[in-house]
Structure formats: C-alpha cells, structure tokens
Amino acid sequence: MSLKRRRTHAPKPALDDDVICERCSSGDSPAELLLCDKCDRGYHLFCLRPILPSVPKGSWLCPSCSHSDTKKPKSFPLVQTKIIDFFRIKRSSEETLTSIQDVRKKRKRGSSVALLKKKKRKLLPFVPTEDPKRRLEQMASLATALMATKAVFSNELTYIPGMAPRSANCPALESGGMQVLSKEDTETLNLCRTMMKRGECPPLMVVFDPLEGFTVEADRFIRDLTIITEYVGDVDFLKNRENDDGDSMMTLLSASNPSQTLVICPDKRSNIARFINGINNHTPEGKKKQNLKCVRFDVNGECRVLLIANRDISKGERLYYDYNGYEHEYPTEHFV
C-alpha cells in the first residue's frame, strides 16, 4: 500500500482564549483553529469548505477576505486545439487510433478468459469514452483543475536538479521488499500510457464540490481491477519535505534507512490522481466509499504508484481511496 504524507509544522496559535470559529461558534479544538491574517477571525480546519487537512504554511486569508467561499474555478476552453496543446497529445490518424482501440478490446477479452484459468487476477486497462466530444469535456475538466491549482499536466515521475535523482528510485531499498508488477500487467500499464498520449483518457470528470473541493467522478462504468491512473509529480527525499506546505505528497519509496525514503510531490506537475479524494477511515460510512486502492510496484526496476479499482464502479460514482497505508499518519477524521 501507499499513503499520502502530511507535513509536521505546528498550527498557528490563537491570539487569546476568546477566539471562536466563525462557522460553528465554538472555541473547542484550539490547535485546529486557524486565524485569518487580515481580519483575525477564527475558523476550524474542519469547518472550512472545502476542509483543510492541515495548517497552511505562511499567511492565510479566510473565505470572506479571499472571496473564495463562492469562487467557481474558471473553466478551461472547450477547444480541441487548446486541449491538444495543454496535454501535449500526439496527433495521429484515425487508423492509428482505431488500431489501438482494437488492441485494447482484444486484450480485454483475453484477460477475461485468463481470469477463469488462473488464480492471479490481471489488471485491466481503462476503457475510454467512445464519444470524442465527451473525451474533450473530460480533459477540459482536468485542465480546469490544474490551472486553478497552478499546476501543469504531467503523466510522468519527474526528477528535478537539486531534488532526488532518478538513481535514488530503487525498489531494492523498500523496507520489507516491493512487489514486482508482472510482465502482462506492465504491458497493460504501458497500453494505458499510450492511450493517454493519443488523447484517449480515462473516463473521468473532475468536478468542483463546495464541501470537498476538486473531486473526481466516473463518467462511465469501470470494472474491478482497472488501472485508473498513476500517481505522478516531482520526486524528492522525504527529509527535504518535512516542513513542506503541500498536502498531496505521496510515499513512493519507504526505505529501511529514513534518509532514502522518497515522496511524490504533485504541486507543480501532476495528473488527475491529485484530485482523487480520500475516505474518512474513522467511520464505517467513510470506509464503504472506498472504490480504489493505492499500491506501490516495482516496474522495470523503478518504484511506481498506481491507483486501481478495487471493485466495480458505477457511472457518476465519486472515486475515493484510503490516504493512509500502514502508517496512519494522514488526518482524515474530519473528511466528508
């Protein structure tokens, strides 16, 4: 399993004992009571909409002062050329796209038969929406979320000078060992990546919810064990990110030597994985919402993190996974 990381710096203290939350009118949980740097009014992290998982680094403005309470993200233009440029889609002929679709369908049928013959269940490629216009809408929804969060699209792990080098991403360093992605499942993952490069995206829509912020919905039926996406971003050592302001860091390598532990930081470069929300794993209702699992694999000698359907997912259903693997360090008790 993999997990999201939280930063560890202390919350900003309240100025006096009389500070209360503007939303719930309570002064309880002072450690989670955040003060606006402009008006000095207080708000609990869990009373804000969307909820803040942890205290922001540096200055913070409340919804009234930032005018963000009802601010709707500006939609990315639904223009094919702009979407192609934004996602750096490789232009290809209809024949090439058709051949890829045929390969996908053949592989899907073959996988179904194989599941009956073998105990080990194989991963399935996602099945893009057939309607090209709908696919444009799906990609535009992701572009809207990325632009609103000031990130650019990437479907790769990136290695930036001054951060962790590619050579540090070594599965052999994983504490307890890392499972190896089979040759067949690796082919399925590569097929998904090829489809993405050609504009055949997973059948997902990013929507903005006033309670949860950006979140992801299935735009068609998705089968159990389907590869949804890979978690990507800049790779860095955890020791360099302990006081980072990002709340979406993902464990990539949990090494026996803590100084070698790696995390994925999607704040500057990311894909749709960044916007898939976590469950409240403190309640039975929250746990029932989980429909994805987050798993680390050794893929051709490199650690990778995949989000995979752990049951059938209906069209319109929102996607959720457990932000906590075995370390249980991400605060989810106030998640919706």
mmCIF file of C-alpha atoms in Angstrom:
data_model
loop_
_atom_site.group_PDB
_atom_site.id
_atom_site.type_symbol
_atom_site.label_atom_id
_atom_site.label_comp_id
_atom_site.label_asym_id
_atom_site.label_seq_id
_atom_site.Cartn_x
_atom_site.Cartn_y
_atom_site.Cartn_z
ATOM 1 C CA MET A 1 0.000 0.000 0.000
ATOM 2 C CA SER A 2 0.983 3.628 -0.368
ATOM 3 C CA LEU A 3 -0.007 6.656 1.605
ATOM 4 C CA LYS A 4 -0.253 10.403 1.421
ATOM 5 C CA ARG A 5 2.070 12.443 3.600
ATOM 6 C CA ARG A 6 1.236 15.354 5.854
ATOM 7 C CA ARG A 7 3.719 18.000 6.890
ATOM 8 C CA THR A 8 4.698 18.336 10.530
ATOM 9 C CA HIS A 9 4.989 22.028 11.448
ATOM 10 C CA ALA A 10 2.837 23.300 14.324
ATOM 11 C CA PRO A 11 -0.525 25.061 13.822
ATOM 12 C CA LYS A 12 -0.700 28.837 14.182
ATOM 13 C CA PRO A 13 -1.829 29.547 17.786
ATOM 14 C CA ALA A 14 -4.916 31.562 18.632
ATOM 15 C CA LEU A 15 -4.249 35.081 19.905
ATOM 16 C CA ASP A 16 -6.440 34.703 23.007
ATOM 17 C CA ASP A 17 -8.846 32.330 24.710
ATOM 18 C CA ASP A 18 -11.907 34.215 23.384
ATOM 19 C CA VAL A 19 -11.345 33.282 19.752
ATOM 20 C CA ILE A 20 -14.147 31.146 18.340
ATOM 21 C CA CYS A 21 -14.846 29.574 14.969
ATOM 22 C CA GLU A 22 -16.997 31.752 12.711
ATOM 23 C CA ARG A 23 -18.742 28.649 11.362
ATOM 24 C CA CYS A 24 -19.581 26.617 14.471
ATOM 25 C CA SER A 25 -19.284 29.358 17.149
ATOM 26 C CA SER A 26 -17.090 27.082 19.272
ATOM 27 C CA GLY A 27 -13.646 27.641 20.696
ATOM 28 C CA ASP A 28 -13.013 23.914 21.076
ATOM 29 C CA SER A 29 -10.016 22.241 19.406
ATOM 30 C CA PRO A 30 -7.819 25.360 19.574
ATOM 31 C CA ALA A 31 -4.929 23.511 17.898
ATOM 32 C CA GLU A 32 -7.118 23.274 14.779
ATOM 33 C CA LEU A 33 -8.428 26.849 14.989
ATOM 34 C CA LEU A 34 -6.913 28.887 12.170
ATOM 35 C CA LEU A 35 -6.740 32.702 12.317
ATOM 36 C CA CYS A 36 -7.113 34.925 9.265
ATOM 37 C CA ASP A 37 -4.036 37.102 8.722
ATOM 38 C CA LYS A 38 -6.207 40.004 7.606
ATOM 39 C CA CYS A 39 -9.272 40.106 9.899
ATOM 40 C CA ASP A 40 -8.097 37.835 12.777
ATOM 41 C CA ARG A 41 -11.332 35.840 12.689
ATOM 42 C CA GLY A 42 -11.047 32.149 13.524
ATOM 43 C CA TYR A 43 -12.035 29.060 11.549
ATOM 44 C CA HIS A 44 -11.595 25.397 12.392
ATOM 45 C CA LEU A 45 -9.735 23.483 9.705
ATOM 46 C CA PHE A 46 -12.624 21.012 9.587
ATOM 47 C CA CYS A 47 -15.308 23.720 9.410
ATOM 48 C CA LEU A 48 -13.901 25.279 6.250
ATOM 49 C CA ARG A 49 -15.396 24.237 2.923
ATOM 50 C CA PRO A 50 -13.538 22.573 1.394
ATOM 51 C CA ILE A 51 -11.874 21.209 4.551
ATOM 52 C CA LEU A 52 -8.191 21.974 5.042
ATOM 53 C CA PRO A 53 -6.313 18.787 6.033
ATOM 54 C CA SER A 54 -3.549 20.753 7.788
ATOM 55 C CA VAL A 55 -2.424 24.282 8.611
ATOM 56 C CA PRO A 56 -1.204 26.260 5.571
ATOM 57 C CA LYS A 57 2.402 27.395 5.616
ATOM 58 C CA GLY A 58 2.801 31.160 5.780
ATOM 59 C CA SER A 59 -0.080 33.645 5.608
ATOM 60 C CA TRP A 60 -3.704 32.564 5.208
ATOM 61 C CA LEU A 61 -6.872 34.506 4.379
ATOM 62 C CA CYS A 62 -10.346 33.402 5.419
ATOM 63 C CA PRO A 63 -13.091 32.846 2.811
ATOM 64 C CA SER A 64 -14.525 36.351 3.355
ATOM 65 C CA CYS A 65 -11.191 38.108 2.908
ATOM 66 C CA SER A 66 -10.081 35.978 -0.015
ATOM 67 C CA HIS A 67 -13.557 35.953 -1.614
ATOM 68 C CA SER A 68 -13.056 32.212 -2.191
ATOM 69 C CA ASP A 69 -16.185 30.956 -0.442
ATOM 70 C CA THR A 70 -18.267 31.072 -3.599
ATOM 71 C CA LYS A 71 -15.495 31.398 -6.174
ATOM 72 C CA LYS A 72 -16.002 28.971 -9.029
ATOM 73 C CA PRO A 73 -12.892 27.938 -10.965
ATOM 74 C CA LYS A 74 -12.652 29.402 -14.452
ATOM 75 C CA SER A 75 -13.414 26.660 -16.952
ATOM 76 C CA PHE A 76 -10.779 25.682 -19.481
ATOM 77 C CA PRO A 77 -11.972 26.498 -23.019
ATOM 78 C CA LEU A 78 -13.618 23.541 -24.739
ATOM 79 C CA VAL A 79 -11.468 23.975 -27.847
ATOM 80 C CA GLN A 80 -9.819 20.915 -29.346
ATOM 81 C CA THR A 81 -6.569 22.634 -30.369
ATOM 82 C CA LYS A 82 -6.107 24.180 -26.923
ATOM 83 C CA ILE A 83 -6.740 20.845 -25.200
ATOM 84 C CA ILE A 84 -4.323 19.055 -27.554
ATOM 85 C CA ASP A 85 -1.637 21.628 -26.756
ATOM 86 C CA PHE A 86 -2.316 21.605 -22.990
ATOM 87 C CA PHE A 87 -1.966 17.822 -22.720
ATOM 88 C CA ARG A 88 0.716 17.606 -25.455
ATOM 89 C CA ILE A 89 -1.349 14.998 -27.296
ATOM 90 C CA LYS A 90 0.392 13.358 -30.230
ATOM 91 C CA ARG A 91 -1.574 13.960 -33.393
ATOM 92 C CA SER A 92 -2.352 10.709 -35.150
ATOM 93 C CA SER A 93 -4.535 9.356 -37.897
ATOM 94 C CA GLU A 94 -7.916 7.762 -37.267
ATOM 95 C CA GLU A 95 -6.490 4.451 -38.427
ATOM 96 C CA THR A 96 -3.832 4.502 -35.704
ATOM 97 C CA LEU A 97 -6.388 5.358 -33.029
ATOM 98 C CA THR A 98 -8.676 2.595 -34.270
ATOM 99 C CA SER A 99 -5.878 0.035 -34.120
ATOM 100 C CA ILE A 100 -5.170 0.978 -30.505
ATOM 101 C CA GLN A 101 -8.850 0.577 -29.655
ATOM 102 C CA ASP A 102 -8.852 -2.846 -31.319
ATOM 103 C CA VAL A 103 -5.801 -3.936 -29.311
ATOM 104 C CA ARG A 104 -7.492 -2.759 -26.131
ATOM 105 C CA LYS A 105 -10.676 -4.687 -26.892
ATOM 106 C CA LYS A 106 -8.776 -7.852 -27.772
ATOM 107 C CA ARG A 107 -6.718 -7.612 -24.606
ATOM 108 C CA LYS A 108 -9.822 -7.051 -22.541
ATOM 109 C CA ARG A 109 -11.458 -10.197 -23.918
ATOM 110 C CA GLY A 110 -8.270 -12.206 -23.422
ATOM 111 C CA SER A 111 -7.945 -11.016 -19.831
ATOM 112 C CA SER A 112 -11.494 -12.113 -19.049
ATOM 113 C CA VAL A 113 -10.726 -15.649 -20.195
ATOM 114 C CA ALA A 114 -7.432 -15.706 -18.317
ATOM 115 C CA LEU A 115 -9.171 -14.767 -15.094
ATOM 116 C CA LEU A 116 -11.095 -18.021 -15.257
ATOM 117 C CA LYS A 117 -7.941 -20.089 -15.741
ATOM 118 C CA LYS A 118 -5.629 -18.549 -13.198
ATOM 119 C CA LYS A 119 -5.956 -17.634 -9.566
ATOM 120 C CA LYS A 120 -3.878 -14.459 -10.043
ATOM 121 C CA ARG A 121 -6.157 -11.725 -11.322
ATOM 122 C CA LYS A 122 -4.730 -9.476 -14.012
ATOM 123 C CA LEU A 123 -5.029 -5.717 -14.133
ATOM 124 C CA LEU A 124 -7.271 -4.241 -16.820
ATOM 125 C CA PRO A 125 -6.695 -1.137 -18.949
ATOM 126 C CA PHE A 126 -9.189 1.689 -18.579
ATOM 127 C CA VAL A 127 -11.777 1.936 -21.346
ATOM 128 C CA PRO A 128 -12.035 5.475 -22.760
ATOM 129 C CA THR A 129 -15.359 7.052 -23.605
ATOM 130 C CA GLU A 130 -16.199 6.418 -27.260
ATOM 131 C CA ASP A 131 -17.560 9.930 -27.946
ATOM 132 C CA PRO A 132 -14.623 12.243 -28.857
ATOM 133 C CA LYS A 133 -16.569 15.337 -27.728
ATOM 134 C CA ARG A 134 -17.150 13.814 -24.304
ATOM 135 C CA ARG A 135 -13.455 12.984 -24.034
ATOM 136 C CA LEU A 136 -12.686 16.644 -24.728
ATOM 137 C CA GLU A 137 -15.046 17.622 -21.902
ATOM 138 C CA GLN A 138 -13.285 15.185 -19.573
ATOM 139 C CA MET A 139 -9.866 16.586 -20.434
ATOM 140 C CA ALA A 140 -11.132 20.167 -20.137
ATOM 141 C CA SER A 141 -12.371 19.396 -16.607
ATOM 142 C CA LEU A 142 -8.889 18.211 -15.628
ATOM 143 C CA ALA A 143 -7.254 21.217 -17.295
ATOM 144 C CA THR A 144 -9.585 23.495 -15.308
ATOM 145 C CA ALA A 145 -8.497 21.913 -12.015
ATOM 146 C CA LEU A 146 -4.798 22.009 -12.918
ATOM 147 C CA MET A 147 -4.949 25.668 -13.914
ATOM 148 C CA ALA A 148 -6.866 26.565 -10.740
ATOM 149 C CA THR A 149 -4.140 24.927 -8.648
ATOM 150 C CA LYS A 150 -1.360 26.480 -10.778
ATOM 151 C CA ALA A 151 -0.009 23.130 -11.936
ATOM 152 C CA VAL A 152 0.892 21.810 -15.361
ATOM 153 C CA PHE A 153 -0.067 18.426 -16.747
ATOM 154 C CA SER A 154 2.400 15.577 -16.464
ATOM 155 C CA ASN A 155 1.892 11.842 -16.666
ATOM 156 C CA GLU A 156 5.456 11.015 -15.579
ATOM 157 C CA LEU A 157 7.573 10.951 -12.465
ATOM 158 C CA THR A 158 9.881 13.957 -12.811
ATOM 159 C CA TYR A 159 13.393 14.341 -11.459
ATOM 160 C CA ILE A 160 14.410 17.946 -10.881
ATOM 161 C CA PRO A 161 18.024 19.056 -10.263
ATOM 162 C CA GLY A 162 18.529 19.679 -6.544
ATOM 163 C CA MET A 163 15.905 17.079 -5.600
ATOM 164 C CA ALA A 164 16.115 13.280 -5.576
ATOM 165 C CA PRO A 165 17.919 11.855 -8.641
ATOM 166 C CA ARG A 166 16.433 9.039 -10.703
ATOM 167 C CA SER A 167 19.102 6.688 -9.307
ATOM 168 C CA ALA A 168 17.556 7.102 -5.818
ATOM 169 C CA ASN A 169 14.347 5.446 -7.031
ATOM 170 C CA CYS A 170 15.481 1.901 -6.284
ATOM 171 C CA PRO A 171 12.831 -0.697 -5.284
ATOM 172 C CA ALA A 172 15.519 -2.803 -3.572
ATOM 173 C CA LEU A 173 15.648 -0.158 -0.825
ATOM 174 C CA GLU A 174 11.981 -0.683 0.137
ATOM 175 C CA SER A 175 11.602 -1.832 3.722
ATOM 176 C CA GLY A 176 10.262 -5.399 3.575
ATOM 177 C CA GLY A 177 10.560 -5.517 -0.208
ATOM 178 C CA MET A 178 8.297 -4.251 -3.001
ATOM 179 C CA GLN A 179 6.006 -6.349 -5.177
ATOM 180 C CA VAL A 180 7.050 -6.593 -8.822
ATOM 181 C CA LEU A 181 4.483 -5.746 -11.487
ATOM 182 C CA SER A 182 4.152 -8.770 -13.770
ATOM 183 C CA LYS A 183 5.133 -8.602 -17.424
ATOM 184 C CA GLU A 184 1.493 -8.814 -18.516
ATOM 185 C CA ASP A 185 0.360 -6.088 -16.106
ATOM 186 C CA THR A 186 3.293 -3.923 -17.205
ATOM 187 C CA GLU A 187 2.057 -4.253 -20.778
ATOM 188 C CA THR A 188 -1.395 -3.151 -19.601
ATOM 189 C CA LEU A 189 0.111 -0.117 -17.844
ATOM 190 C CA ASN A 190 2.078 0.787 -20.963
ATOM 191 C CA LEU A 191 -1.119 0.471 -23.025
ATOM 192 C CA CYS A 192 -2.830 2.955 -20.695
ATOM 193 C CA ARG A 193 0.075 5.374 -21.079
ATOM 194 C CA THR A 194 -0.025 5.026 -24.870
ATOM 195 C CA MET A 195 -3.757 5.763 -24.933
ATOM 196 C CA MET A 196 -3.205 8.861 -22.781
ATOM 197 C CA LYS A 197 -0.532 10.177 -25.151
ATOM 198 C CA ARG A 198 -3.017 9.896 -28.013
ATOM 199 C CA GLY A 199 -5.837 11.670 -26.190
ATOM 200 C CA GLU A 200 -7.721 8.568 -25.061
ATOM 201 C CA CYS A 201 -8.071 9.490 -21.400
ATOM 202 C CA PRO A 202 -9.642 7.537 -18.523
ATOM 203 C CA PRO A 203 -13.446 8.025 -18.405
ATOM 204 C CA LEU A 204 -13.319 10.521 -15.533
ATOM 205 C CA MET A 205 -14.643 14.014 -14.836
ATOM 206 C CA VAL A 206 -13.114 16.478 -12.366
ATOM 207 C CA VAL A 207 -15.841 18.473 -10.634
ATOM 208 C CA PHE A 208 -15.711 21.203 -8.011
ATOM 209 C CA ASP A 209 -17.648 20.446 -4.844
ATOM 210 C CA PRO A 210 -18.122 23.181 -2.182
ATOM 211 C CA LEU A 211 -17.513 20.598 0.561
ATOM 212 C CA GLU A 212 -14.671 18.581 -0.905
ATOM 213 C CA GLY A 213 -13.069 20.977 -3.376
ATOM 214 C CA PHE A 214 -11.972 19.358 -6.626
ATOM 215 C CA THR A 215 -13.013 15.724 -6.792
ATOM 216 C CA VAL A 216 -13.249 13.029 -9.478
ATOM 217 C CA GLU A 217 -16.282 11.128 -10.777
ATOM 218 C CA ALA A 218 -16.522 8.070 -13.018
ATOM 219 C CA ASP A 219 -18.019 9.099 -16.361
ATOM 220 C CA ARG A 220 -18.848 5.518 -17.342
ATOM 221 C CA PHE A 221 -18.904 2.084 -15.711
ATOM 222 C CA ILE A 222 -15.440 0.966 -14.584
ATOM 223 C CA ARG A 223 -14.627 -2.678 -13.872
ATOM 224 C CA ASP A 224 -12.876 -4.009 -10.797
ATOM 225 C CA LEU A 225 -9.046 -4.153 -11.187
ATOM 226 C CA THR A 226 -8.984 -1.413 -13.838
ATOM 227 C CA ILE A 227 -5.895 0.812 -13.813
ATOM 228 C CA ILE A 228 -7.305 4.282 -13.170
ATOM 229 C CA THR A 229 -4.120 6.342 -13.253
ATOM 230 C CA GLU A 230 -0.577 6.560 -11.974
ATOM 231 C CA TYR A 231 0.320 8.974 -9.166
ATOM 232 C CA VAL A 232 2.920 11.347 -10.598
ATOM 233 C CA GLY A 233 4.807 14.523 -9.796
ATOM 234 C CA ASP A 234 8.270 15.648 -8.727
ATOM 235 C CA VAL A 235 10.281 13.039 -6.817
ATOM 236 C CA ASP A 236 12.126 14.183 -3.701
ATOM 237 C CA PHE A 237 13.553 12.845 -0.455
ATOM 238 C CA LEU A 238 11.070 12.972 2.427
ATOM 239 C CA LYS A 239 13.739 14.615 4.603
ATOM 240 C CA ASN A 240 13.619 17.637 2.255
ATOM 241 C CA ARG A 241 9.832 17.907 2.559
ATOM 242 C CA GLU A 242 9.100 17.532 6.271
ATOM 243 C CA ASN A 243 8.005 21.193 6.503
ATOM 244 C CA ASP A 244 6.542 21.409 3.017
ATOM 245 C CA ASP A 245 3.246 23.229 2.536
ATOM 246 C CA GLY A 246 1.856 20.649 0.125
ATOM 247 C CA ASP A 247 -0.898 18.318 1.367
ATOM 248 C CA SER A 248 -0.821 15.864 -1.535
ATOM 249 C CA MET A 249 2.587 14.240 -1.140
ATOM 250 C CA MET A 250 2.559 10.501 -1.743
ATOM 251 C CA THR A 251 5.028 7.910 -0.480
ATOM 252 C CA LEU A 252 6.985 6.451 -3.396
ATOM 253 C CA LEU A 253 9.671 4.518 -1.534
ATOM 254 C CA SER A 254 9.529 3.654 2.179
ATOM 255 C CA ALA A 255 13.164 2.767 2.783
ATOM 256 C CA SER A 256 14.680 0.993 5.781
ATOM 257 C CA ASN A 257 17.014 3.983 6.020
ATOM 258 C CA PRO A 258 14.664 7.011 6.500
ATOM 259 C CA SER A 259 17.103 9.299 4.688
ATOM 260 C CA GLN A 260 16.431 7.296 1.493
ATOM 261 C CA THR A 261 12.619 7.490 1.679
ATOM 262 C CA LEU A 262 11.097 9.165 -1.379
ATOM 263 C CA VAL A 263 7.849 11.060 -1.891
ATOM 264 C CA ILE A 264 5.957 12.270 -4.961
ATOM 265 C CA CYS A 265 5.138 15.999 -4.873
ATOM 266 C CA PRO A 266 2.334 16.855 -7.352
ATOM 267 C CA ASP A 267 2.002 20.568 -6.565
ATOM 268 C CA LYS A 268 3.735 21.755 -9.767
ATOM 269 C CA ARG A 269 3.378 18.829 -12.182
ATOM 270 C CA SER A 270 0.542 16.325 -11.870
ATOM 271 C CA ASN A 271 -2.358 14.474 -13.449
ATOM 272 C CA ILE A 272 -5.879 13.523 -12.350
ATOM 273 C CA ALA A 273 -4.598 11.445 -9.398
ATOM 274 C CA ARG A 274 -4.021 14.626 -7.409
ATOM 275 C CA PHE A 275 -7.745 15.380 -7.350
ATOM 276 C CA ILE A 276 -8.999 11.962 -6.202
ATOM 277 C CA ASN A 277 -10.095 12.375 -2.598
ATOM 278 C CA GLY A 278 -9.550 10.210 0.458
ATOM 279 C CA ILE A 279 -12.042 8.433 2.678
ATOM 280 C CA ASN A 280 -12.725 9.186 6.313
ATOM 281 C CA ASN A 281 -11.272 5.930 7.610
ATOM 282 C CA HIS A 282 -12.503 6.650 11.140
ATOM 283 C CA THR A 283 -16.123 5.773 10.301
ATOM 284 C CA PRO A 284 -17.821 2.711 8.739
ATOM 285 C CA GLU A 285 -19.642 5.011 6.299
ATOM 286 C CA GLY A 286 -16.361 6.516 5.161
ATOM 287 C CA LYS A 287 -14.750 3.140 4.624
ATOM 288 C CA LYS A 288 -17.691 1.993 2.466
ATOM 289 C CA LYS A 289 -16.954 4.815 -0.006
ATOM 290 C CA GLN A 290 -13.553 3.397 -0.931
ATOM 291 C CA ASN A 291 -13.505 2.105 -4.502
ATOM 292 C CA LEU A 292 -9.795 2.431 -5.322
ATOM 293 C CA LYS A 293 -6.631 1.033 -3.822
ATOM 294 C CA CYS A 294 -3.251 2.737 -3.960
ATOM 295 C CA VAL A 295 -0.357 0.316 -4.497
ATOM 296 C CA ARG A 296 3.402 0.686 -4.955
ATOM 297 C CA PHE A 297 5.012 -1.561 -7.576
ATOM 298 C CA ASP A 298 8.472 -2.301 -8.879
ATOM 299 C CA VAL A 299 8.032 -1.568 -12.594
ATOM 300 C CA ASN A 300 11.132 -2.451 -14.580
ATOM 301 C CA GLY A 301 13.399 -1.553 -11.666
ATOM 302 C CA GLU A 302 11.647 1.690 -10.716
ATOM 303 C CA CYS A 303 9.142 2.380 -7.909
ATOM 304 C CA ARG A 304 5.749 3.481 -9.232
ATOM 305 C CA VAL A 305 2.401 4.186 -7.546
ATOM 306 C CA LEU A 306 -0.831 3.041 -9.207
ATOM 307 C CA LEU A 307 -4.467 3.760 -8.370
ATOM 308 C CA ILE A 308 -6.525 0.666 -9.186
ATOM 309 C CA ALA A 309 -10.257 -0.033 -8.903
ATOM 310 C CA ASN A 310 -10.882 -2.458 -6.026
ATOM 311 C CA ARG A 311 -14.496 -3.079 -7.040
ATOM 312 C CA ASP A 312 -16.875 -2.268 -9.889
ATOM 313 C CA ILE A 313 -17.575 1.490 -10.068
ATOM 314 C CA SER A 314 -20.848 2.877 -11.411
ATOM 315 C CA LYS A 315 -21.128 5.885 -13.702
ATOM 316 C CA GLY A 316 -21.456 9.054 -11.620
ATOM 317 C CA GLU A 317 -19.805 7.497 -8.567
ATOM 318 C CA ARG A 318 -17.032 9.548 -6.995
ATOM 319 C CA LEU A 319 -13.617 7.989 -6.606
ATOM 320 C CA TYR A 320 -12.046 7.533 -3.168
ATOM 321 C CA TYR A 321 -9.105 5.685 -1.694
ATOM 322 C CA ASP A 322 -7.506 5.404 1.720
ATOM 323 C CA TYR A 323 -4.858 8.111 2.137
ATOM 324 C CA ASN A 324 -3.293 6.058 4.910
ATOM 325 C CA GLY A 325 -1.419 2.856 4.210
ATOM 326 C CA TYR A 326 0.111 1.169 7.216
ATOM 327 C CA GLU A 327 1.435 4.304 8.939
ATOM 328 C CA HIS A 328 -1.915 6.030 9.599
ATOM 329 C CA GLU A 329 -0.384 9.483 9.734
ATOM 330 C CA TYR A 330 -2.732 11.453 7.479
ATOM 331 C CA PRO A 331 -5.567 13.281 9.358
ATOM 332 C CA THR A 332 -8.832 12.062 7.811
ATOM 333 C CA GLU A 333 -11.203 12.158 10.792
ATOM 334 C CA HIS A 334 -12.976 15.291 9.519
ATOM 335 C CA PHE A 335 -13.228 14.226 5.873
ATOM 336 C CA VAL A 336 -16.748 14.380 4.433
#
